[in-house]
């Protein structure tokens, strides 16, 4: 019987700890109820006593496969995880994966800092996981690899003689050619990528970028370019359609979304000479990831009675006549791609331009510190906390300035109240990790969900916010045009995170939007979530992978 083997950098083990990150949530929800193996890093870092490739998974010189942590949960999923050595963590994870590829793919090439050993470390870990797959693989197994950590795994699997179908889904954006040309290792990486059977990404724009990059680096390997030419033409047509959709009025939102869905381009199938036993075919297509809408709505129902008893007296109703007492919620990792500093700057300007919202409007920022081992992320973390401090001090009542909000106290702010007026602060900042159910309940009570990404593969927060809303009195999604979700969610209030005027105008539109329009936008967005949910994403990708 064929097994599905999923490989991702991190594995969500079967415990009750909250999950951070859309990828972990999506894979966890996808695998529950299915039979397969989930392989990856367990989050531990160990000291290695030997630098040999075969010994990097343990400090006792034992074989990686025997040292791997294998657990079975629900009799369906086998969790196969292993630790990284300190050198692997430094060069593979911190170094090339996050200090190079993450920044390049998010078009932040100016922040890239690469040590000479980083690329070799990245390739070594990709090869190690390929060897691990080789040890457990069966002839009819199918392998589904996830994200930028493993661009080269399929190449090493082929070198080891594996002929199994292998697919890769990239959860983050695929950068345009100009950014790949800034990286010396790009020719080899793209050739490695070509060894997958299916390469999926989030958006039609990502797909167009990918085809252009493949055409540049692999043009001498093409055996059949007809599919490439046809697909690039169709993808270009779709992108032109998307640009037109951005100009559609709210009244035509339903028609525009249906038109985009019906005109979605087909995948590009390339035939390449990769010096394998036979010509290699790779399918390249966009598979926008969805969410489990029913699960989220059930979580809100389960939480609503308790939360109503706790917060109903404090939380204003989301009524047709909008008051200044409203709540905005934003949930982000502290990353350069998320536009946190741009959000705080625009929010500061908004409060200055519309002073009636001072002492009334609350922005709740749930922020997850990330990759603080890297100096560039530590600097951003410090800047975020400092900016929150400055904004809160600027808008604090005069009598409160002597006891001003201190940067060292930022971490202790808790989401223990939805009160928007008592002890008011412009920004309520929290680094506390909420359970998924608690987060959905917070979305339900918030008038605006704000996604301000400078670049994002999809951003599932945008979709989860809509799924968690009250159909009779929904909130408004304020969505960056640079988030992948914007390609599907044009009924949101779309903003340019690089343009403060666009953000301020979007905030004002969202805060004053009548109930009838909020309902119309919500219904359009929710319909899209149901049409392409998590199950549809999984089914579409696996249908192509199992061919």
Coordinates of C-alpha atoms in Angstrom, one line a residue, residues 58-529:
X58 CA 23.6 12.0 16.8
X59 CA 26.5 12.6 19.1
X60 CA 27.3 8.9 19.7
X61 CA 28.3 8.0 16.2
X62 CA 25.2 5.9 15.6
X63 CA 23.3 5.7 12.3
X64 CA 20.9 8.5 11.7
X65 CA 18.0 6.2 11.1
X66 CA 18.4 4.3 14.4
X67 CA 18.9 7.5 16.3
X68 CA 15.9 9.2 14.9
X69 CA 13.0 9.9 17.3
X70 CA 10.1 7.8 16.0
X71 CA 6.6 8.1 17.5
X72 CA 3.2 6.8 16.4
X73 CA 0.1 8.9 17.1
X74 CA -3.5 8.0 16.5
X75 CA -2.3 4.8 14.7
X76 CA -2.2 6.8 11.5
X77 CA 0.8 9.2 11.5
X78 CA 4.4 8.1 12.2
X79 CA 6.4 11.1 13.4
X80 CA 10.1 10.7 12.4
X81 CA 12.2 13.5 13.8
X82 CA 15.9 14.1 14.5
X83 CA 18.1 16.7 16.1
X84 CA 20.4 19.1 14.3
X85 CA 24.0 19.4 15.3
X86 CA 25.2 22.9 16.3
X87 CA 27.0 23.2 13.0
X88 CA 23.9 22.2 11.0
X89 CA 21.8 24.7 12.9
X90 CA 24.3 27.4 12.3
X91 CA 25.0 26.8 8.6
X92 CA 21.9 25.1 7.3
X93 CA 19.1 26.7 9.4
X94 CA 20.4 30.1 10.5
X95 CA 22.9 30.4 7.7
X96 CA 21.8 29.5 4.2
X97 CA 18.1 28.8 4.8
X98 CA 17.2 31.9 6.8
X99 CA 20.0 34.3 6.3
X100 CA 20.0 33.8 2.5
X101 CA 17.1 32.0 1.0
X102 CA 14.3 33.4 3.2
X103 CA 15.6 37.0 2.6
X104 CA 16.1 36.4 -1.2
X105 CA 12.7 34.9 -1.7
X106 CA 11.1 37.8 0.2
X107 CA 13.0 40.2 -2.0
X108 CA 15.2 41.5 0.9
X109 CA 18.5 40.7 -0.8
X110 CA 20.2 43.8 0.8
X111 CA 19.9 42.0 4.2
X112 CA 21.6 38.8 3.1
X113 CA 24.8 37.8 5.0
X114 CA 26.4 34.5 3.9
X115 CA 29.3 32.7 5.5
X116 CA 31.5 30.5 3.2
X117 CA 30.3 27.3 5.0
X118 CA 26.6 28.0 4.8
X119 CA 25.9 26.7 1.4
X120 CA 27.9 23.5 2.0
X121 CA 26.0 23.1 5.3
X122 CA 22.6 23.5 3.5
X123 CA 23.5 20.9 0.9
X124 CA 24.8 18.5 3.5
X125 CA 21.5 18.5 5.5
X126 CA 19.5 18.1 2.2
X127 CA 21.6 15.1 1.4
X128 CA 21.2 13.7 4.9
X129 CA 17.4 13.8 4.7
X130 CA 17.6 12.2 1.3
X131 CA 19.6 9.3 2.8
X132 CA 17.0 9.0 5.6
X133 CA 14.3 8.8 3.0
X134 CA 16.3 6.2 1.1
X135 CA 16.4 4.0 4.2
X136 CA 12.6 4.0 4.8
X137 CA 11.3 4.2 1.3
X138 CA 9.1 1.6 -0.4
X139 CA 8.7 1.3 -4.2
X140 CA 5.2 2.8 -4.3
X141 CA 5.7 5.5 -1.6
X142 CA 5.1 9.2 -2.6
X143 CA 7.2 12.0 -1.0
X144 CA 5.8 15.5 -0.4
X145 CA 8.5 18.0 0.6
X146 CA 7.7 21.4 2.1
X147 CA 9.4 24.8 1.8
X148 CA 12.7 26.5 1.1
X149 CA 14.8 24.4 3.5
X150 CA 14.8 21.4 1.1
X151 CA 15.2 22.8 -2.5
X152 CA 17.9 20.1 -3.2
X153 CA 16.4 17.0 -1.6
X154 CA 15.0 15.6 -4.8
X155 CA 18.3 15.9 -6.5
X156 CA 20.0 13.8 -3.9
X157 CA 17.2 11.3 -3.9
X158 CA 17.7 10.8 -7.6
X159 CA 21.5 10.4 -7.1
X160 CA 20.6 7.7 -4.6
X161 CA 18.5 5.9 -7.2
X162 CA 15.0 6.8 -5.9
X163 CA 12.5 6.8 -8.7
X164 CA 9.5 7.6 -6.5
X165 CA 7.3 10.6 -7.2
X166 CA 8.6 13.6 -5.2
X167 CA 6.8 16.9 -5.0
X168 CA 7.8 20.2 -3.4
X169 CA 5.4 22.9 -2.2
X170 CA 6.9 26.3 -1.5
X171 CA 5.0 28.1 1.2
X172 CA 6.8 31.4 0.8
X173 CA 7.1 33.6 -2.3
X174 CA 9.2 32.7 -5.4
X175 CA 11.3 35.8 -6.1
X176 CA 11.7 37.3 -9.6
X177 CA 14.7 36.5 -11.7
X178 CA 16.5 39.7 -10.8
X179 CA 16.9 38.5 -7.2
X180 CA 18.1 35.0 -8.1
X181 CA 20.8 36.6 -10.2
X182 CA 22.2 38.2 -7.1
X183 CA 23.0 34.7 -5.7
X184 CA 26.1 32.8 -6.9
X185 CA 24.5 29.4 -6.1
X186 CA 21.3 30.0 -8.1
X187 CA 22.3 27.9 -11.2
X188 CA 22.9 24.8 -9.1
X189 CA 19.9 25.3 -6.9
X190 CA 17.5 25.7 -9.9
X191 CA 19.0 22.6 -11.4
X192 CA 18.4 20.7 -8.2
X193 CA 14.8 22.1 -8.0
X194 CA 14.2 20.6 -11.5
X195 CA 14.5 17.1 -10.1
X196 CA 11.1 17.3 -8.4
X197 CA 8.1 15.8 -10.3
X198 CA 5.8 18.6 -9.1
X199 CA 6.8 22.0 -7.9
X200 CA 3.9 24.0 -6.4
X201 CA 3.7 27.6 -5.1
X202 CA 1.1 29.9 -3.7
X203 CA 0.1 32.3 -6.4
X204 CA 0.0 32.9 -10.2
X205 CA 2.7 35.6 -9.8
X206 CA 5.0 33.1 -8.0
X207 CA 4.4 30.7 -10.9
X208 CA 5.2 33.3 -13.5
X209 CA 8.4 34.2 -11.6
X210 CA 9.4 30.5 -11.4
X211 CA 8.9 29.8 -15.1
X212 CA 11.0 32.8 -16.0
X213 CA 13.8 31.6 -13.7
X214 CA 13.6 28.1 -15.0
X215 CA 13.7 29.5 -18.6
X216 CA 16.8 31.5 -17.8
X217 CA 18.9 28.8 -16.0
X218 CA 17.7 25.6 -17.7
X219 CA 17.1 26.7 -21.3
X220 CA 19.8 24.4 -22.5
X221 CA 18.2 21.4 -20.8
X222 CA 14.7 21.8 -22.4
X223 CA 13.6 18.9 -24.6
X224 CA 10.1 20.3 -25.0
X225 CA 9.3 24.0 -24.6
X226 CA 5.7 24.0 -25.9
X227 CA 4.2 23.6 -22.4
X228 CA 6.4 26.4 -21.1
X229 CA 5.5 28.9 -23.8
X230 CA 1.8 28.1 -23.5
X231 CA 1.8 28.3 -19.7
X232 CA 3.8 31.6 -19.6
X233 CA 1.3 33.1 -22.0
X234 CA -1.7 31.9 -19.9
X235 CA -0.1 33.0 -16.7
X236 CA 0.6 36.4 -18.1
X237 CA -3.1 36.7 -19.0
X238 CA -4.1 35.7 -15.5
X239 CA -1.9 38.3 -14.0
X240 CA -3.4 41.0 -16.2
X241 CA -6.8 39.8 -15.1
X242 CA -5.7 40.1 -11.4
X243 CA -4.6 43.7 -12.0
X244 CA -7.9 44.5 -13.5
X245 CA -9.7 42.9 -10.5
X246 CA -8.0 45.3 -8.2
X247 CA -9.8 48.1 -9.9
X248 CA -13.3 46.5 -9.5
X249 CA -15.8 48.2 -7.3
X250 CA -17.3 46.5 -4.3
X251 CA -20.5 45.9 -6.1
X252 CA -18.8 43.7 -8.7
X253 CA -16.8 41.7 -6.1
X254 CA -18.7 38.4 -6.6
X255 CA -18.4 38.6 -10.4
X256 CA -14.7 39.5 -10.3
X257 CA -13.8 36.6 -8.0
X258 CA -15.8 34.1 -10.1
X259 CA -14.2 35.4 -13.2
X260 CA -10.7 35.0 -11.8
X261 CA -11.5 31.4 -10.7
X262 CA -12.8 30.4 -14.1
X263 CA -9.7 31.8 -15.8
X264 CA -7.1 30.2 -13.6
X265 CA -4.3 28.9 -15.8
X266 CA -3.2 25.3 -16.1
X267 CA 0.1 24.0 -14.9
X268 CA 3.3 24.0 -17.0
X269 CA 4.8 20.6 -17.7
X270 CA 8.5 20.8 -18.7
X271 CA 10.5 18.0 -20.3
X272 CA 14.2 18.3 -19.3
X273 CA 17.4 16.5 -19.9
X274 CA 18.9 16.2 -16.4
X275 CA 21.4 13.4 -17.1
X276 CA 19.1 10.8 -15.6
X277 CA 18.1 7.5 -17.1
X278 CA 15.3 9.1 -19.1
X279 CA 14.0 12.6 -19.9
X280 CA 12.5 14.2 -16.7
X281 CA 9.1 15.8 -16.6
X282 CA 8.2 18.4 -14.0
X283 CA 4.8 20.0 -13.4
X284 CA 4.9 23.7 -12.2
X285 CA 1.7 25.2 -10.9
X286 CA 0.1 27.4 -8.3
X287 CA -1.8 25.7 -5.5
X288 CA -3.0 28.5 -3.1
X289 CA -3.2 27.0 0.4
X290 CA -6.5 27.1 2.2
X291 CA -7.7 26.6 5.8
X292 CA -10.1 24.3 7.6
X293 CA -13.1 26.7 7.7
X294 CA -15.5 24.3 9.5
X295 CA -12.9 23.6 12.2
X296 CA -12.4 27.4 12.9
X297 CA -16.1 28.1 13.0
X298 CA -16.5 25.2 15.5
X299 CA -13.7 26.6 17.6
X300 CA -15.5 30.0 17.8
X301 CA -18.8 28.4 18.7
X302 CA -17.1 26.4 21.5
X303 CA -15.4 29.5 22.9
X304 CA -18.2 32.0 22.5
X305 CA -20.2 31.2 25.6
X306 CA -17.2 31.4 27.9
X307 CA -15.7 34.5 26.3
X308 CA -19.0 36.3 26.3
X309 CA -19.3 35.9 30.0
X310 CA -15.8 37.2 30.4
X311 CA -15.7 40.1 28.0
X312 CA -19.2 41.0 26.8
X313 CA -19.5 43.8 29.4
X314 CA -16.3 45.4 28.2
X315 CA -16.4 44.8 24.4
X316 CA -18.5 47.2 22.3
X317 CA -21.0 45.6 19.9
X318 CA -20.0 45.7 16.2
X319 CA -23.1 47.6 15.1
X320 CA -24.2 49.3 11.9
X321 CA -23.2 52.7 13.4
X322 CA -19.5 52.5 14.0
X323 CA -18.1 54.3 17.0
X324 CA -14.4 55.2 17.7
X325 CA -14.3 52.5 20.3
X326 CA -13.1 49.6 18.1
X327 CA -10.4 46.9 18.2
X328 CA -7.9 46.0 15.6
X329 CA -5.9 42.8 15.8
X330 CA -2.7 41.9 14.0
X331 CA -0.8 38.6 14.4
X332 CA 2.7 38.2 13.0
X333 CA 6.1 36.7 13.5
X334 CA 8.7 39.5 14.1
X335 CA 10.1 39.3 10.6
X336 CA 11.1 41.9 8.0
X337 CA 8.6 40.6 5.6
X338 CA 5.6 41.3 7.9
X339 CA 5.7 45.2 7.8
X340 CA 5.4 45.7 11.6
X341 CA 7.4 49.0 11.7
X342 CA 5.4 50.2 8.6
X343 CA 2.2 49.4 10.5
X344 CA 3.2 51.2 13.6
X345 CA 4.3 54.3 11.7
X346 CA 1.0 54.5 9.7
X347 CA -1.1 53.8 12.8
X348 CA 0.7 56.7 14.6
X349 CA 0.0 59.0 11.6
X350 CA -3.7 57.8 11.6
X351 CA -4.2 58.7 15.3
X352 CA -2.6 62.2 14.6
X353 CA -4.8 62.7 11.5
X354 CA -8.0 61.4 13.2
X355 CA -7.6 62.5 16.9
X356 CA -11.2 61.3 17.7
X357 CA -9.8 57.8 17.8
X358 CA -7.3 58.6 20.5
X359 CA -8.2 57.0 23.8
X360 CA -10.8 54.9 22.0
X361 CA -9.2 52.8 19.2
X362 CA -7.0 49.9 20.3
X363 CA -4.5 48.0 18.2
X364 CA -3.7 44.5 19.6
X365 CA -0.4 43.3 18.2
X366 CA 0.4 39.6 18.9
X367 CA 4.1 39.2 18.0
X368 CA 6.1 36.1 17.9
X369 CA 9.9 36.6 18.3
X370 CA 11.8 34.7 15.6
X371 CA 15.4 33.8 14.7
X372 CA 16.9 35.9 17.4
X373 CA 20.2 34.0 16.9
X374 CA 20.6 36.2 13.8
X375 CA 21.8 39.8 14.4
X376 CA 19.6 41.2 11.8
X377 CA 16.5 39.7 13.5
X378 CA 17.7 40.8 17.0
X379 CA 17.9 44.4 15.6
X380 CA 14.4 44.2 14.2
X381 CA 13.1 42.8 17.5
X382 CA 14.6 45.7 19.4
X383 CA 13.2 48.2 16.9
X384 CA 9.7 46.7 17.2
X385 CA 9.7 47.0 21.0
X386 CA 11.2 50.4 20.9
X387 CA 8.6 51.7 18.4
X388 CA 5.7 50.3 20.4
X389 CA 7.1 52.1 23.4
X390 CA 7.4 55.4 21.5
X391 CA 3.9 55.2 20.1
X392 CA 2.3 54.4 23.5
X393 CA 4.2 57.2 25.2
X394 CA 3.2 59.7 22.5
X395 CA -0.5 59.1 23.0
X396 CA -0.5 58.5 26.7
X397 CA -2.5 61.0 28.8
X398 CA -0.2 63.7 30.2
X399 CA -0.7 62.6 33.8
X400 CA 0.6 59.1 32.8
X401 CA 3.9 60.3 31.3
X402 CA 5.7 60.1 34.6
X403 CA 4.9 56.4 34.8
X404 CA 5.4 55.9 31.0
X405 CA 5.3 52.5 29.3
X406 CA 8.8 51.1 29.5
X407 CA 10.5 49.0 26.8
X408 CA 11.5 46.4 29.4
X409 CA 7.8 45.8 30.3
X410 CA 6.6 45.2 26.7
X411 CA 6.9 41.5 27.0
X412 CA 4.6 41.3 30.0
X413 CA 1.5 42.7 28.2
X414 CA -1.3 40.1 28.2
X415 CA -4.5 39.6 26.2
X416 CA -6.5 39.4 29.4
X417 CA -9.0 42.0 28.5
X418 CA -10.8 43.4 25.5
X419 CA -11.5 46.7 27.2
X420 CA -10.7 49.5 24.7
X421 CA -11.0 52.5 27.1
X422 CA -9.9 51.7 30.6
X423 CA -6.1 52.1 31.0
X424 CA -6.0 52.8 27.3
X425 CA -2.8 52.3 25.3
X426 CA -2.5 52.9 21.6
X427 CA -0.9 49.5 21.1
X428 CA -1.5 46.5 23.3
X429 CA 1.6 44.3 22.5
X430 CA 1.9 40.7 23.5
X431 CA 4.4 37.9 22.8
X432 CA 2.3 35.3 24.6
X433 CA 1.5 32.3 22.4
X434 CA -2.3 31.7 22.3
X435 CA -3.9 28.4 21.4
X436 CA -5.5 28.3 18.0
X437 CA -8.9 28.3 19.6
X438 CA -8.1 31.4 21.7
X439 CA -6.7 33.2 18.7
X440 CA -9.9 32.5 16.7
X441 CA -12.0 33.9 19.5
X442 CA -9.8 37.0 19.6
X443 CA -10.5 37.4 15.8
X444 CA -14.2 37.0 16.4
X445 CA -14.2 40.0 18.9
X446 CA -12.0 42.3 16.7
X447 CA -13.5 44.8 14.4
X448 CA -10.6 44.8 12.0
X449 CA -8.0 42.1 11.1
X450 CA -4.8 43.8 9.8
X451 CA -2.3 42.0 7.6
X452 CA 0.5 44.4 6.6
X453 CA 3.0 42.1 4.9
X454 CA 5.7 43.6 2.7
X455 CA 5.9 40.2 1.0
X456 CA 4.1 37.0 2.0
X457 CA 3.6 33.6 0.4
X458 CA -0.1 33.4 1.4
X459 CA -0.7 34.6 5.0
X460 CA -3.2 32.3 6.5
X461 CA -4.0 34.8 9.3
X462 CA -6.0 36.8 6.7
X463 CA -8.1 33.7 5.9
X464 CA -8.5 32.6 9.5
X465 CA -9.7 36.1 10.5
X466 CA -12.6 35.9 7.9
X467 CA -13.5 32.3 8.9
X468 CA -13.8 33.3 12.5
X469 CA -16.2 36.2 12.0
X470 CA -19.8 36.6 13.1
X471 CA -21.9 36.3 9.9
X472 CA -24.5 38.7 11.4
X473 CA -22.0 41.4 12.3
X474 CA -18.6 40.7 10.7
X475 CA -15.4 42.6 11.0
X476 CA -13.3 43.9 8.1
X477 CA -10.1 42.5 6.7
X478 CA -7.4 45.1 6.0
X479 CA -5.0 43.2 3.6
X480 CA -1.7 44.1 2.1
X481 CA -1.6 43.8 -1.7
X482 CA 1.8 42.1 -1.3
X483 CA 0.4 39.1 0.6
X484 CA -0.4 36.1 -1.5
X485 CA -3.9 36.0 -0.1
X486 CA -4.7 39.2 -1.9
X487 CA -4.8 37.4 -5.2
X488 CA -7.8 35.5 -3.9
X489 CA -9.3 38.0 -1.5
X490 CA -10.0 41.1 -3.5
X491 CA -13.2 41.8 -1.4
X492 CA -10.9 42.8 1.5
X493 CA -9.8 46.4 1.9
X494 CA -6.6 46.2 0.0
X495 CA -3.7 48.5 1.0
X496 CA -0.2 49.2 0.0
X497 CA 2.0 48.7 3.1
X498 CA 4.8 50.8 1.6
X499 CA 2.4 53.8 1.3
X500 CA 1.3 55.4 4.6
X501 CA -1.5 57.3 2.8
X502 CA -2.9 54.0 1.5
X503 CA -2.9 52.4 4.9
X504 CA -4.5 55.5 6.6
X505 CA -7.2 55.6 3.9
X506 CA -7.8 51.8 4.3
X507 CA -8.0 52.1 8.1
X508 CA -10.6 54.9 7.8
X509 CA -12.6 52.9 5.3
X510 CA -12.6 49.8 7.5
X511 CA -13.5 51.7 10.7
X512 CA -16.4 53.5 9.1
X513 CA -17.8 50.7 6.9
X514 CA -21.6 50.2 7.2
X515 CA -22.9 46.8 8.2
X516 CA -24.4 46.1 4.8
X517 CA -21.1 46.5 3.1
X518 CA -19.3 44.5 5.8
X519 CA -21.7 41.6 5.3
X520 CA -21.3 41.7 1.5
X521 CA -17.5 41.7 1.6
X522 CA -17.5 38.9 4.3
X523 CA -19.9 36.7 2.3
X524 CA -17.7 37.0 -0.8
X525 CA -14.6 36.2 1.1
X526 CA -16.1 33.3 3.0
X527 CA -17.4 31.8 -0.2
X528 CA -13.8 31.8 -1.6
X529 CA -12.5 30.1 1.5

